[in-house]
Coordinates of C-alpha atoms in Angstrom, one line a residue:
X500 CA 130.4 157.5 333.1
X501 CA 128.8 154.8 335.0
X502 CA 130.5 152.1 337.3
X503 CA 133.1 150.7 336.9
X504 CA 134.2 146.7 336.4
X505 CA 136.6 145.0 335.7
X506 CA 138.1 142.3 333.2
X507 CA 140.6 139.7 335.1
X508 CA 142.0 136.7 332.7
X509 CA 145.2 134.8 334.7
X510 CA 148.0 132.9 333.3
X511 CA 145.6 129.7 333.2
X512 CA 145.8 127.7 330.3
X513 CA 145.0 124.7 330.8
X514 CA 141.9 123.1 330.8
X515 CA 140.1 120.1 332.5
X516 CA 137.9 119.0 329.8
X517 CA 139.2 118.2 326.0
X518 CA 137.4 119.2 323.6
X519 CA 137.9 118.5 319.6
X520 CA 138.6 122.2 318.6
X521 CA 139.7 124.0 322.0
X522 CA 143.3 124.9 322.4
X523 CA 143.5 124.7 325.7
X524 CA 142.1 121.1 326.4
X525 CA 146.3 120.3 324.9
X526 CA 148.0 121.3 327.5
X527 CA 148.3 120.3 331.1
X528 CA 149.4 122.8 333.7
X529 CA 151.9 122.2 335.9
X530 CA 152.0 122.4 339.2
X531 CA 154.9 126.3 339.0
X532 CA 152.6 127.6 336.5
X533 CA 148.9 126.4 338.3
X534 CA 150.7 127.9 341.5
X535 CA 151.9 131.0 339.8
X536 CA 148.7 131.6 338.6
X537 CA 147.3 131.1 342.5
X538 CA 149.3 134.0 343.8
X539 CA 148.4 136.5 340.4
X540 CA 144.9 135.8 341.2
X541 CA 145.4 136.9 344.8
X542 CA 147.7 139.2 343.9
X543 CA 145.3 141.5 342.4
X544 CA 142.3 140.2 344.7
X545 CA 143.9 142.4 347.2
X546 CA 144.2 145.1 344.9
X547 CA 140.9 145.4 344.0
X548 CA 140.2 145.3 347.8
X549 CA 142.8 149.2 347.5
X550 CA 141.2 150.3 344.7
X551 CA 136.9 149.8 344.4
X552 CA 136.3 152.8 346.1
X553 CA 138.8 155.1 344.6
X554 CA 138.1 153.3 341.2
X555 CA 134.6 153.4 341.9
X556 CA 134.6 149.2 340.4
X557 CA 131.0 148.2 340.4
X558 CA 132.0 144.8 340.0
X559 CA 134.9 141.7 339.0
X560 CA 134.3 139.5 336.3
X561 CA 136.7 136.5 336.2
X562 CA 137.4 135.3 331.8
X563 CA 140.4 132.9 332.1
X564 CA 141.3 130.9 328.5
X565 CA 141.4 127.9 330.0
X566 CA 138.9 126.5 333.1
X567 CA 139.1 128.6 336.9
X568 CA 136.2 126.9 338.6
X569 CA 138.3 123.7 339.2
X570 CA 140.9 125.7 341.3
X571 CA 140.5 126.5 344.8
X572 CA 142.1 129.5 344.4
X573 CA 139.6 131.6 342.9
X574 CA 137.0 130.4 345.0
X575 CA 138.4 131.6 347.7
X576 CA 139.3 135.1 345.7
X577 CA 135.5 135.3 344.9
X578 CA 134.2 135.2 348.2
X579 CA 136.8 137.8 349.2
X580 CA 135.8 139.9 347.0
X581 CA 131.9 139.3 347.8
X582 CA 132.6 140.6 350.5
X583 CA 133.3 143.7 349.8
X584 CA 130.5 146.3 350.8
X585 CA 131.7 148.6 347.9
X586 CA 131.1 146.2 344.7
X587 CA 128.2 144.3 343.7
X588 CA 129.1 142.0 341.6
X589 CA 131.5 139.4 340.9
X590 CA 131.6 136.1 339.2
X591 CA 133.1 133.7 336.2
X592 CA 133.0 131.8 333.3
X593 CA 132.3 127.9 333.7
X594 CA 131.8 125.0 332.0
X595 CA 130.2 124.4 335.6
X596 CA 132.5 121.0 336.0
X597 CA 133.0 122.1 339.6
X598 CA 131.4 120.6 342.4
X599 CA 128.9 123.7 343.6
X600 CA 127.9 122.6 347.5
X601 CA 132.1 122.3 348.1
X602 CA 133.0 125.6 346.0
X603 CA 130.3 127.7 346.9
X604 CA 130.8 126.7 350.8
X605 CA 134.4 127.9 349.9
X606 CA 132.9 131.2 348.7
X607 CA 130.7 131.2 351.8
X608 CA 133.5 130.6 354.2
X609 CA 135.7 133.9 352.6
X610 CA 133.4 136.5 351.9
X611 CA 132.7 135.9 356.1
X612 CA 135.9 136.1 356.1
X613 CA 136.4 139.2 354.3
X614 CA 133.1 141.6 355.1
X615 CA 134.3 141.0 359.0
X616 CA 137.4 142.6 358.3
X617 CA 135.8 145.3 356.3
X618 CA 133.0 145.8 359.8
X619 CA 130.9 143.4 358.3
X620 CA 127.7 143.0 361.6
X621 CA 125.1 141.5 359.3
X622 CA 123.8 137.8 360.5
X623 CA 126.1 134.3 359.2
X624 CA 122.8 133.0 357.5
X625 CA 122.1 136.9 355.6
X626 CA 124.6 137.7 355.0
X627 CA 125.8 134.5 353.2
X628 CA 123.0 135.2 351.4
X629 CA 123.6 138.7 350.0
X630 CA 127.1 137.8 348.9
X631 CA 125.6 134.8 347.2
X632 CA 123.4 137.6 345.3
X633 CA 126.6 139.2 344.5
X634 CA 127.7 135.6 342.3
X635 CA 127.0 135.4 338.4
X636 CA 127.8 132.0 337.1
X637 CA 128.8 132.8 333.1
X638 CA 127.6 128.7 331.8
X639 CA 128.6 127.4 328.7
X640 CA 127.7 124.1 327.5
X641 CA 129.6 121.5 326.7
X642 CA 128.1 119.3 324.2
X643 CA 131.3 117.2 323.8
X644 CA 132.7 116.9 327.6
X645 CA 129.0 117.0 330.3
X646 CA 125.9 114.9 330.2
X647 CA 122.4 117.3 329.5
X648 CA 120.8 115.9 332.4
X649 CA 124.3 116.6 334.8
X650 CA 124.8 119.9 333.6
X651 CA 120.9 120.9 333.9
X652 CA 120.2 119.5 337.7
X653 CA 124.2 121.7 338.5
X654 CA 122.2 124.5 336.8
X655 CA 119.3 124.4 338.7
X656 CA 121.4 123.4 341.9
X657 CA 123.6 127.0 341.6
X658 CA 119.7 128.4 341.0
X659 CA 117.8 127.8 343.6
X660 CA 121.3 128.2 346.2
X661 CA 120.7 132.4 345.2
X662 CA 122.9 132.2 343.1
X663 CA 122.8 134.3 339.8
X664 CA 123.2 131.9 336.5
X665 CA 123.3 132.5 332.6
X666 CA 123.7 129.5 330.3
X667 CA 124.9 128.9 327.1
X668 CA 127.2 127.0 323.9
X669 CA 128.0 128.0 320.7
X670 CA 125.4 127.9 317.1
X671 CA 126.7 125.1 315.1
X672 CA 124.8 123.9 313.7
X673 CA 124.3 120.9 313.7
X674 CA 124.0 121.1 317.1
X675 CA 120.5 122.7 317.0
X676 CA 118.3 119.9 318.0
X677 CA 120.6 119.6 320.8
X678 CA 120.4 123.2 322.7
X679 CA 116.7 123.1 321.6
X680 CA 116.6 120.1 324.5
X681 CA 118.7 121.9 326.6
X682 CA 116.2 124.4 326.3
X683 CA 113.4 122.7 327.1
X684 CA 115.6 121.1 330.3
X685 CA 116.7 124.7 331.2
X686 CA 114.1 126.6 333.7
X687 CA 112.0 128.9 332.3
X688 CA 113.7 131.1 334.7
X689 CA 117.9 131.1 333.6
X690 CA 118.4 133.3 330.1
X691 CA 119.9 130.8 327.0
X692 CA 122.3 132.3 325.2
X693 CA 123.5 131.5 321.9
X694 CA 127.2 132.4 320.8
X695 CA 128.0 132.6 316.9
X696 CA 130.5 129.9 315.9
X697 CA 133.9 131.1 314.4
X698 CA 135.3 128.8 312.7
X699 CA 131.6 128.8 310.6
X700 CA 133.0 128.5 306.6
X701 CA 129.5 129.8 305.5
X702 CA 126.8 131.9 306.7
X703 CA 123.4 130.8 309.0
X704 CA 120.7 130.0 307.3
X705 CA 116.9 131.9 308.1
X706 CA 116.1 129.0 309.4
X707 CA 119.3 128.1 311.5
X708 CA 119.3 131.8 312.7
X709 CA 114.9 131.3 313.6
X710 CA 115.7 128.7 316.0
X711 CA 118.4 130.5 317.5
X712 CA 116.9 133.3 318.2
X713 CA 114.2 131.3 319.3
X714 CA 116.4 130.1 321.9
X715 CA 118.6 133.4 322.4
X716 CA 115.8 136.4 321.9
X717 CA 119.6 138.3 321.6
X718 CA 121.3 136.0 318.7
X719 CA 121.0 138.9 316.0
X720 CA 123.3 140.7 317.9
X721 CA 125.8 137.7 317.9
X722 CA 125.3 137.8 314.0
X723 CA 126.8 141.5 313.4
X724 CA 129.5 142.8 314.8
X725 CA 129.3 146.8 315.7
X726 CA 132.7 148.9 314.5
X727 CA 134.8 149.6 317.1
X728 CA 134.2 152.8 319.4
X729 CA 136.7 153.4 322.2
X730 CA 133.9 156.1 323.4
X731 CA 132.2 153.8 324.6
X732 CA 134.3 151.9 327.0
X733 CA 135.6 154.4 329.4
X734 CA 134.2 153.0 332.2
X735 CA 136.1 149.4 331.6
X736 CA 139.6 147.5 331.9
X737 CA 140.9 144.0 331.2
X738 CA 143.6 142.8 333.6
X739 CA 146.3 140.2 332.4
X740 CA 148.0 138.7 335.6
X741 CA 150.6 139.7 335.2
X742 CA 148.9 143.7 335.4
X743 CA 149.1 144.9 331.8
X744 CA 145.8 146.5 330.9
X745 CA 143.7 146.7 327.9
X746 CA 140.2 148.4 326.7
X747 CA 138.1 144.7 326.3
X748 CA 139.5 141.1 325.6
X749 CA 140.6 142.1 321.9
X750 CA 141.9 145.3 322.6
X751 CA 145.2 147.1 322.1
X752 CA 147.6 146.9 325.1
X753 CA 148.1 150.3 326.6
X754 CA 150.5 151.4 328.2
X755 CA 150.2 151.2 332.0
X756 CA 150.2 148.5 334.8
X757 CA 147.5 147.6 336.7
X758 CA 149.6 148.1 340.3
X759 CA 151.2 150.8 338.9
X760 CA 149.0 153.1 336.5
X761 CA 146.2 156.3 337.9
X762 CA 142.9 155.4 337.0
X763 CA 143.4 158.3 334.5
X764 CA 145.7 155.7 332.2
X765 CA 144.0 152.4 333.3
X766 CA 140.3 153.2 332.3
X767 CA 141.7 155.4 328.8
X768 CA 139.6 154.7 325.3
X769 CA 142.7 152.6 324.1
X770 CA 141.0 150.3 321.2
X771 CA 142.3 149.6 317.9
X772 CA 140.2 146.8 316.1
X773 CA 138.1 147.6 313.4
X774 CA 135.1 146.0 315.0
X775 CA 133.6 144.5 318.1
X776 CA 133.5 140.5 317.5
X777 CA 132.6 139.1 320.7
X778 CA 130.5 139.4 323.0
X779 CA 133.1 140.1 325.7
X780 CA 134.0 143.4 323.7
X781 CA 130.5 145.1 322.5
X782 CA 128.7 143.9 325.7
X783 CA 130.6 146.1 327.4
X784 CA 129.8 148.7 325.6
X785 CA 127.9 152.2 327.6
X786 CA 125.8 152.0 324.2
X787 CA 124.7 147.8 324.0
X788 CA 121.5 147.9 322.8
X789 CA 121.9 145.0 325.5
X790 CA 122.1 147.2 328.5
X791 CA 118.6 147.8 329.6
X792 CA 117.8 144.0 328.9
X793 CA 120.8 142.9 331.5
X794 CA 121.1 146.1 333.7
X795 CA 124.3 147.9 335.2
X796 CA 126.4 145.4 334.3
X797 CA 125.4 143.6 330.9
X798 CA 129.1 141.7 330.4
X799 CA 127.6 138.9 332.9
X800 CA 124.5 138.4 330.5
X801 CA 122.5 138.0 333.1
X802 CA 119.1 139.5 332.5
X803 CA 118.4 141.9 335.3
X804 CA 115.4 141.4 338.0
X805 CA 112.4 144.0 337.7
X806 CA 108.8 144.4 338.7
X807 CA 107.1 146.0 335.6
X808 CA 107.2 145.7 332.2
X809 CA 106.7 148.1 328.8
X810 CA 106.2 145.5 325.4
X811 CA 105.7 148.2 322.1
X812 CA 103.0 146.9 320.0
X813 CA 103.4 147.3 316.7
X814 CA 107.0 145.2 315.4
X815 CA 107.1 143.5 319.3
X816 CA 104.8 141.7 320.4
X817 CA 102.9 141.4 316.2
X818 CA 104.9 142.1 313.4
X819 CA 106.8 144.8 311.8
X820 CA 102.9 146.4 309.0
X821 CA 101.3 143.5 310.6
X822 CA 97.2 144.8 311.8
X823 CA 96.5 141.2 313.0
X824 CA 96.3 140.7 316.7
X825 CA 97.9 138.9 318.9
X826 CA 99.2 135.1 317.8
X827 CA 98.1 132.7 319.8
X828 CA 102.4 131.7 321.2
X829 CA 101.6 135.4 322.6
X830 CA 98.8 135.6 323.7
X831 CA 100.0 132.1 326.1
X832 CA 103.7 133.9 326.6
X833 CA 101.0 137.1 328.6
X834 CA 99.7 135.2 330.5
X835 CA 102.2 132.8 331.9
X836 CA 104.2 136.8 331.9
X837 CA 101.5 138.8 334.1
X838 CA 101.9 136.4 336.7
X839 CA 105.2 137.3 337.7
X840 CA 104.4 141.3 337.7
X841 CA 102.2 144.2 336.1
X842 CA 102.8 144.4 332.2
X843 CA 101.5 147.6 330.0
X844 CA 101.7 148.0 326.4
X845 CA 103.3 150.8 325.5
X846 CA 102.1 152.3 321.7
X847 CA 102.5 155.2 319.8
X848 CA 98.7 154.8 318.5
X849 CA 95.7 156.0 320.3
X850 CA 93.8 154.5 322.4
X851 CA 91.3 153.8 320.1
X852 CA 92.8 152.1 317.4
X853 CA 94.5 150.0 320.2
X854 CA 91.5 148.8 321.4
X855 CA 90.0 148.1 318.4
X856 CA 92.8 146.3 317.2
X857 CA 92.8 143.9 319.8
X858 CA 89.9 143.8 321.5
X859 CA 89.9 141.7 324.2
X860 CA 93.2 141.1 324.1
X861 CA 93.4 144.5 326.0
X862 CA 92.6 142.5 329.6
X863 CA 95.8 141.6 329.3
X864 CA 97.8 144.3 330.2
X865 CA 97.1 146.5 333.7
X866 CA 97.2 150.1 331.1
X867 CA 98.8 151.0 328.6
X868 CA 100.9 154.5 327.6
X869 CA 99.5 155.7 324.0
X870 CA 100.4 158.1 321.7
X871 CA 104.0 157.5 322.2
X872 CA 102.6 158.9 325.9
X873 CA 99.6 161.7 325.8
X874 CA 97.6 159.6 327.1
X875 CA 98.6 157.3 329.9
X876 CA 95.9 155.1 331.9
X877 CA 96.4 152.1 334.4
X878 CA 93.9 150.0 334.8
X879 CA 93.1 150.2 338.4
X880 CA 92.8 147.2 341.1
X881 CA 88.7 147.6 341.8
X882 CA 88.1 146.9 338.0
X883 CA 88.6 143.0 337.9
X884 CA 90.1 141.2 335.7
X885 CA 90.4 139.3 332.2
X886 CA 86.6 136.8 333.6
X887 CA 84.9 140.2 333.9
X888 CA 82.3 139.9 331.4
X889 CA 81.7 142.8 328.1
X890 CA 79.2 144.1 329.5
X891 CA 80.8 144.8 332.9
X892 CA 83.8 145.8 331.7
X893 CA 81.8 149.0 330.4
X894 CA 80.1 149.6 332.6
X895 CA 83.1 149.8 334.9
X896 CA 85.8 153.1 335.8
X897 CA 88.6 153.3 333.7
X898 CA 90.7 153.3 336.7
X899 CA 94.0 156.5 336.8
X900 CA 95.1 158.2 333.6
X901 CA 96.4 161.1 332.2
X902 CA 96.1 163.0 329.3
X903 CA 98.2 165.8 327.6
X904 CA 96.2 167.9 325.0
X905 CA 97.3 169.1 321.9
X906 CA 96.2 172.9 320.8
X907 CA 93.8 172.2 317.9
X908 CA 93.6 176.3 317.5
X909 CA 96.2 175.5 313.7
X910 CA 93.8 173.1 312.5
X911 CA 92.2 174.5 309.7
X912 CA 95.9 175.3 308.4
X913 CA 96.7 171.4 308.7
X914 CA 93.6 170.1 307.0
X915 CA 95.4 172.5 304.5
X916 CA 98.0 171.1 304.6
X917 CA 96.8 167.4 304.4
X918 CA 94.6 168.5 301.8
X919 CA 97.9 169.8 299.5
X920 CA 99.5 166.6 300.5
X921 CA 96.7 163.7 299.5
X922 CA 96.7 163.0 303.4
X923 CA 93.8 162.2 305.6
X924 CA 93.8 164.4 308.9
X925 CA 92.0 162.5 312.8
X926 CA 92.1 164.1 316.1
X927 CA 92.2 162.0 318.6
X928 CA 90.1 162.1 322.0
X929 CA 89.8 160.2 325.0
X930 CA 86.7 157.5 324.5
X931 CA 83.9 157.2 327.5
X932 CA 80.2 157.6 327.0
X933 CA 79.6 160.4 328.6
X934 CA 81.8 162.7 327.0
X935 CA 81.0 165.6 324.6
X936 CA 83.4 164.5 322.1
X937 CA 83.6 167.3 321.3
X938 CA 84.4 169.5 323.8
X939 CA 86.8 166.6 324.9
X940 CA 90.3 167.2 324.9
X941 CA 92.2 166.1 321.4
X942 CA 95.7 163.9 322.8
X943 CA 96.8 163.3 318.9
X944 CA 96.2 163.9 315.3
X945 CA 97.6 162.3 312.9
X946 CA 98.2 163.4 308.7
X947 CA 97.6 159.7 306.7
X948 CA 98.9 159.4 303.8
X949 CA 98.2 156.1 301.3
X950 CA 99.6 152.6 303.0
X951 CA 102.4 153.7 300.8
X952 CA 102.7 157.0 301.7
X953 CA 106.3 158.9 301.7
X954 CA 106.9 162.2 304.2
X955 CA 109.0 164.5 302.7
X956 CA 110.7 166.6 305.5
X957 CA 110.2 169.4 304.0
X958 CA 106.5 168.5 304.1
X959 CA 107.2 168.1 308.1
X960 CA 109.1 171.1 308.1
X961 CA 105.5 172.9 306.8
X962 CA 103.5 171.6 309.4
X963 CA 106.5 172.8 312.0
X964 CA 106.1 176.0 310.7
X965 CA 102.1 176.1 311.0
X966 CA 102.9 175.2 314.9
X967 CA 105.4 177.5 315.5
X968 CA 103.0 179.2 317.9
X969 CA 102.5 176.3 320.4
X970 CA 104.1 173.3 322.3
X971 CA 103.7 170.4 319.3
X972 CA 106.5 168.0 319.1
X973 CA 106.0 166.1 315.4
X974 CA 108.0 162.7 314.0
X975 CA 107.1 160.8 311.5
X976 CA 106.1 156.8 312.1
X977 CA 105.3 154.5 307.7
X978 CA 102.8 157.1 306.6
X979 CA 101.8 159.3 309.7
X980 CA 103.0 162.0 310.2
X981 CA 101.6 161.8 314.1
X982 CA 100.9 165.5 316.1
X983 CA 101.1 165.4 320.4
X984 CA 102.3 167.8 322.7
X985 CA 105.6 169.0 323.2
X986 CA 108.2 167.0 326.3
X987 CA 106.1 164.2 326.7
X988 CA 107.4 160.8 324.9
X989 CA 106.7 156.9 325.9
X990 CA 109.9 157.4 328.5
X991 CA 107.4 160.1 329.9
X992 CA 104.6 157.6 330.2
X993 CA 106.8 155.1 331.9
X994 CA 107.8 157.3 334.0
X995 CA 103.7 158.0 334.9
X996 CA 103.0 154.7 335.7
X997 CA 106.8 153.8 338.1
X998 CA 105.1 156.2 339.8
X999 CA 101.8 155.2 340.7
X1000 CA 103.4 151.8 341.5
X1001 CA 104.9 152.7 343.7
X1002 CA 108.5 151.8 342.1
X1003 CA 111.6 153.6 340.6
X1004 CA 112.1 153.7 336.4
X1005 CA 114.8 151.8 336.8
X1006 CA 113.0 148.5 338.4
X1007 CA 111.8 148.6 335.0
X1008 CA 112.0 146.7 331.7
X1009 CA 111.4 148.0 328.0
X1010 CA 111.5 146.3 325.2
X1011 CA 110.6 148.4 321.3
X1012 CA 112.3 147.8 318.1
X1013 CA 111.0 151.7 317.4
X1014 CA 113.2 155.4 317.6
X1015 CA 110.3 156.3 319.6
X1016 CA 110.8 153.0 322.1
X1017 CA 114.4 154.6 323.1
X1018 CA 112.7 157.0 325.3
X1019 CA 111.2 154.1 327.7
X1020 CA 114.0 151.9 327.3
X1021 CA 117.1 154.8 328.1
X1022 CA 113.8 155.8 331.4
X1023 CA 114.3 151.9 332.2
X1024 CA 117.7 152.9 331.7
X1025 CA 117.4 155.6 334.1
X1026 CA 119.4 157.7 332.1
X1027 CA 118.3 160.9 331.5
X1028 CA 117.5 162.4 329.0
X1029 CA 114.8 164.9 328.7
X1030 CA 111.2 163.9 326.9
X1031 CA 111.3 164.0 323.5
X1032 CA 114.7 165.4 322.8
X1033 CA 115.8 162.1 320.3
X1034 CA 113.4 161.9 318.8
X1035 CA 113.1 165.4 316.8
X1036 CA 114.0 164.1 313.2
X1037 CA 112.7 160.8 314.5
X1038 CA 112.5 157.9 311.3
X1039 CA 110.8 155.2 310.1
X1040 CA 111.4 152.7 312.7
X1041 CA 114.1 150.4 312.7
X1042 CA 114.3 146.6 314.1
X1043 CA 116.7 145.7 317.3
X1044 CA 118.6 143.4 315.7
X1045 CA 117.8 142.2 312.4
X1046 CA 115.9 139.1 312.1
X1047 CA 113.8 139.9 315.3
X1048 CA 110.7 138.6 315.6
X1049 CA 107.5 139.1 318.7
X1050 CA 107.6 135.9 319.9
X1051 CA 110.9 136.3 320.4
X1052 CA 111.2 139.5 322.1
X1053 CA 108.2 138.1 324.4
X1054 CA 109.9 134.6 325.1
X1055 CA 113.2 136.5 325.4
X1056 CA 111.6 138.6 328.2
X1057 CA 110.1 135.2 330.3
X1058 CA 112.6 134.2 330.5
X1059 CA 114.2 136.2 332.9
X1060 CA 113.6 136.6 336.3
X1061 CA 111.3 139.4 338.9
X1062 CA 112.0 139.0 342.1

């Protein structure tokens, strides 16, 4: 269980926009309705101040039916919440129609009051910056109502003021060109998300999905609704204005009440739905695939800040089973990305195959996790960069490295097994001019079938029986049976490089599409998974989501903001 996330929806059911498809644009709230909503939100904020520590609440997100940001009391309440020392994130959904400077001034005023009430001693300036760093704005672009240039200007002013921000829109096919212009006008550091269009009476075409994936690398998750699983939702609660509680915005109402019930009832897993049909539902699950991308509180859709990037090769930087080099588009994005922070490759392929395939493109990476963690290497600062000539690169030292050797004493028996299975056997050792290859430690053995060959489970079990006297890990990828040392994987490689860099793995981001990539994603999430345990029965790679291509994943990383 992580820290708790609380979503709040007041009684407000009116909006200042008049979008044709929205029912809340038709209702004009009375003074009495607005006063009731104000009192409800103030009561809720007071309850958070009382319960944040005891319930271990880390984030509060206002998700109104109508438009809340145009009402002062929401900025007052968000300011008070941001001033609480225990909360890490506060935020709201908005159409961005509010006056930026005026509303932030209210937020600053009340966050300062709250911090002083709770014993804060930092200066006014540092307190303002700290509270604004807690603020998350989920801004939705409405093409029928909003002028694009005005909307983009507000986005940039908010980002420059220190506020966390994401921007999004409904993926209406007729707005593809318009949303493409929005992506071009927004700063590359701002994440643009695309929601699937409710009420679309047909499926998206492949071309529409491709274009939306170019804008939002996680759009594929929007195209499918995962099966509901209440067990994945024990660290969140959705609170209504009157205190009624749900697990999320679409789940069944629970028996208790936010203002009377204890934590056991409030956070009891209860759903009642068959599918998680919207982002607020699936984005708050503990098994959400985008959690590693968004960090501890993915519900806000704010990409986490990172200090280093790890990228898988096949299926991420290049299409699956494509044996060519990096595309010009990916190469350009990597050049931009490495200006922001170090970029490392993380692959199940051995070093010599990667270098033969990428050639001078290896200079785009500061190092690599080769062979699923069996060989880890990092270039040192003294080695020079891409400007170094071929002769100079061949002479310089290779930097820091760790090799996890694999025992070769059963190699003759493995060769016999390979012959029986119509497979070839390859041994991989560290490269180097001064190395006696006969004596150099091997870090990986691969049994390779033909291009379309498939390894049967009994063949893998036979290999495991042959190697039972030593410590090995065996996994299958496509037509290859891979054998490396036990207790190493891409996650251990990520941790090793982070240790060299002097940062925590949680400050890194890792992107990959296969089962061998799960360990490095978990390492960056600090989930504490024992190395290798999740992969003993590895199958062929599967995609993170349908329709993802290599350029999209790199763009998705590029659109996040490192510190």
